[in-house]
């Protein structure tokens, strides 16, 4: 077994937490009930398990390579990407108008998790293409949409996002790439972009670069940045390919992980100027990026869940095989598979609880996103959008930080073998390490979570979030089981800690921003931990209901235990985070910069 | 700046925490006062910074390689190792009788930290040689000592520890390598050993393998294992080298990190039998290994501190250089070095506080070790030995787990550049990952900490440890500073949590060992966190005293702040660990093995 898609857990999340039948009642999603979901997930499982997952190790050992401006991807990648496009997977959540399937994010997210579990490097090409599609859908002219979108949605062409420059990483105000209008409606683009994922490769016949650049005389800072399409090969009005554009891949990076995905340095305009097309209006590039940022950040959160799931499976399989030492309770006469040892069980359950908690959270967020897009009532759309935007930095920030812990435990479960590359656990550990960095570091997510998602509305959405949790606690308290009681207790303590921090943030953010932002990442981790715990609380209630009804006993019992483990082992970290946020800023602010 | 040895912090730990003048009053250590310490540390800083540290990156990019049974190490390693031996560094803490310097562990530990910061892979050869020297000192015959020790202490020959076999990792009861007596006092050894660090290399003229093997008719399990010397080249009574012995390096591993250090598979006796010499008595091999185990585990704990220190330095330097984004408090008009951002400060201080806390703990443990060896009164020796043995699993277990967090933060501070191998942060992240695994995984340390160090004496040493902390709290409470008050509060809460867990462990370890051992690693992390916090509390008191006296204001102020940061950000994790230990076993024990 290389990878087994957790279809059952995904369907449980959809029915019990994401309320998929409610989504299927929304206009446009009439076909997207649980039967469709199950059929799509099972087909996706077959494809990702059978075609994509087997390429994961090869991608690490024989990564993308660069020569004379061309990038050769790992053998097998191009063929698998062709199958990916032909199977309609790139278009899953995109509009039917341009050849997509028009499915809700709730279903597409599950498929994206599978693709990423199978092969994080491979999936990146699809994620970046999704981002470019979203950018064109958001702001592209009708002509740009008609020429580019069908070919991107079919997987024939791929997309890239060109934001970063050597001096401009998190801080896009520093972007220097420039675009000069040519008088014929086109532009010539000049500049250097770095860290461009799949910026050059041999898996598709064209690459559609979305590029942030400044027009002559544009304002300084982020308000003077525009967005351009710069195709690798020029395209005529019918979509036929023409000459090579003036964009060159001058090198790719030697990275810690996700080695199969080429990370390119792109040089625009060294030979006269790369021809580009303005997307939307001048100087609104960053705004367009922000519209799609939520989707891209959410997708990276899914990557965290995905690599964690894969690490869980690898570690559990090893723990059942590897025989070492007698059980501590003397229950067996000699050495036993290490899964008998309580600490191995603790590690595996930590991995499981964190992964399933974040999956549940991601599914709940996807449901909010679907309602925000498709609900007929504007007020509901607005409310659901606010919930989705509140949850996105938690899915991105918390699920990726979680993936660092889970993949590290995955190495640990393997003991010495975990440090040997052949075992595979180390690859997950290396691959995961980028997830807390790209699409905005955890600190950037935390700034967003404090600034836009907590403070801007005076804590309204944050308090509503806490109230939803209180309601789950009330339900849990009415149950007889120890598991429900434990969950109710831990959720209550964590929720109260969250509210204390919330009050402190709101009270101090203006008068002492340094103190508040020194606690930004712990605040995000606290809220993410609580949000996943909230969903595990709901999962526990649902699983107990299903047990009562006599259904699927093994799965539901297991879910109750994983949820209880989450309560006692993961939620218990929350009060410590509160203490370090509320009391911990002075040791930071009093330190002189020289003393670091 | 590649690496700058933290000589000042080490000397502070020695004078204020390890009480080096008390050590210098012990018989045999008369020369080892603070002046000697300072001279040795400064010389060691010069050597490690100038000769060893520059080879660290080369070791990663051009690691040891194997061909036809021979291992070629990274260019420069052999020459540096020759200088290491000639400088007397291998012999620092070994007896003068065999050519060593006879210095206390307190000084040798600081030098070992430097060597490991400079180059973890390089330092491993010295650590393993130390282990082999200790084994021979413990149990070797006079002849073995006279022939082998002077050449190992001079660095001419190196040593290895051959414990692990494919089926026998943590569980040495499963060792199958066998030794057959030849009637002439020698033995022939047959078997396969894996994960043998520096099991083959080109840095010394001979390699002295210490090998665990079974004699014919020996008892099953750990009581039937004997220890043998098996040299790579046979040696006559004068130490002159003879024929190649029948031990072959059949391959080396492809590892996640510490790539320059060859990890060998050794085949003993494929061509008639490898000639070996019994060390000590038959069937007492494991006992001898345990005698030296404390030193070896302590040394790996130092490796954690060492790689964390290096990661701290790299991250702080980058944070002072990299310009990105305007400070959140608006204190500067434009983008600033990222060290201005509160979250970067939080990350750097987390790294610093963890590293300095563990260094302080390791120094205090070394002082106990020195007193345990050299104190004239047997009762003091016994008591100090018990303290040292209590602290060793904390130094090993906690400082190495800490190094995973610190090296990961080191990557994070670098943002996208952290994921690019050229930056260097990723190497520390990869290198550190072995530290929680070899010389006994964290779970093995935790079992030792619960079984031998906590339960066996009914919690006596553990309670004495808590009392020492209470005394520090009392002193802190008498200070006026907010920092001292914060530290007193957090230490008290953490100490009480420790005592709760201790009572729970003692009450349940016999009736419900699975529950107790499910909490073993959190218990070790709790105690390690508290132990380092205890030393940071002492450091805070000492630094305030020195400030009062007007000495070294910048250093002492900084130390107070780092200690306060430790209190508010690291010690605050302790109560959550208590909760998950005391309440968290049921979700683990109720899970069926199939459900994982």
Short mmCIF file of C-alpha atoms in Angstrom, two decimals, chain A residues 466-481 484-485 487-493 495-496 534 537-538 540-541 544:
data_model
loop_
_atom_site.label_atom_id
_atom_site.label_comp_id
_atom_site.label_asym_id
_atom_site.label_seq_id
_atom_site.Cartn_x
_atom_site.Cartn_y
_atom_site.Cartn_z
CA UNK A 466 -16.96 31.30 20.12
CA UNK A 467 -20.74 31.14 20.45
CA UNK A 468 -20.94 28.30 17.96
CA UNK A 469 -18.44 26.42 20.05
CA UNK A 470 -20.38 27.11 23.24
CA UNK A 471 -23.43 25.56 21.58
CA UNK A 472 -21.45 22.41 20.78
CA UNK A 473 -20.25 22.29 24.39
CA UNK A 474 -23.84 22.47 25.62
CA UNK A 475 -24.78 19.52 23.44
CA UNK A 476 -21.76 17.56 24.58
CA UNK A 477 -22.56 18.16 28.23
CA UNK A 478 -25.92 16.47 27.77
CA UNK A 479 -24.26 13.24 26.68
CA UNK A 480 -23.47 10.52 29.16
CA UNK A 481 -20.15 9.37 27.70
CA UNK A 484 -18.25 13.81 25.40
CA UNK A 485 -17.68 15.14 28.90
CA UNK A 487 -14.50 17.19 25.04
CA UNK A 488 -17.01 19.58 26.62
CA UNK A 489 -14.56 20.45 29.37
CA UNK A 490 -11.54 20.99 27.12
CA UNK A 491 -13.52 22.97 24.58
CA UNK A 492 -14.88 25.24 27.27
CA UNK A 493 -11.46 25.92 28.76
CA UNK A 495 -12.90 28.79 24.24
CA UNK A 496 -12.60 30.87 27.39
CA UNK A 534 -14.74 22.51 17.61
CA UNK A 537 -16.50 18.05 19.04
CA UNK A 538 -19.14 18.05 16.34
CA UNK A 540 -17.85 13.23 18.29
CA UNK A 541 -21.54 14.11 18.61
CA UNK A 544 -22.19 8.94 18.91
#
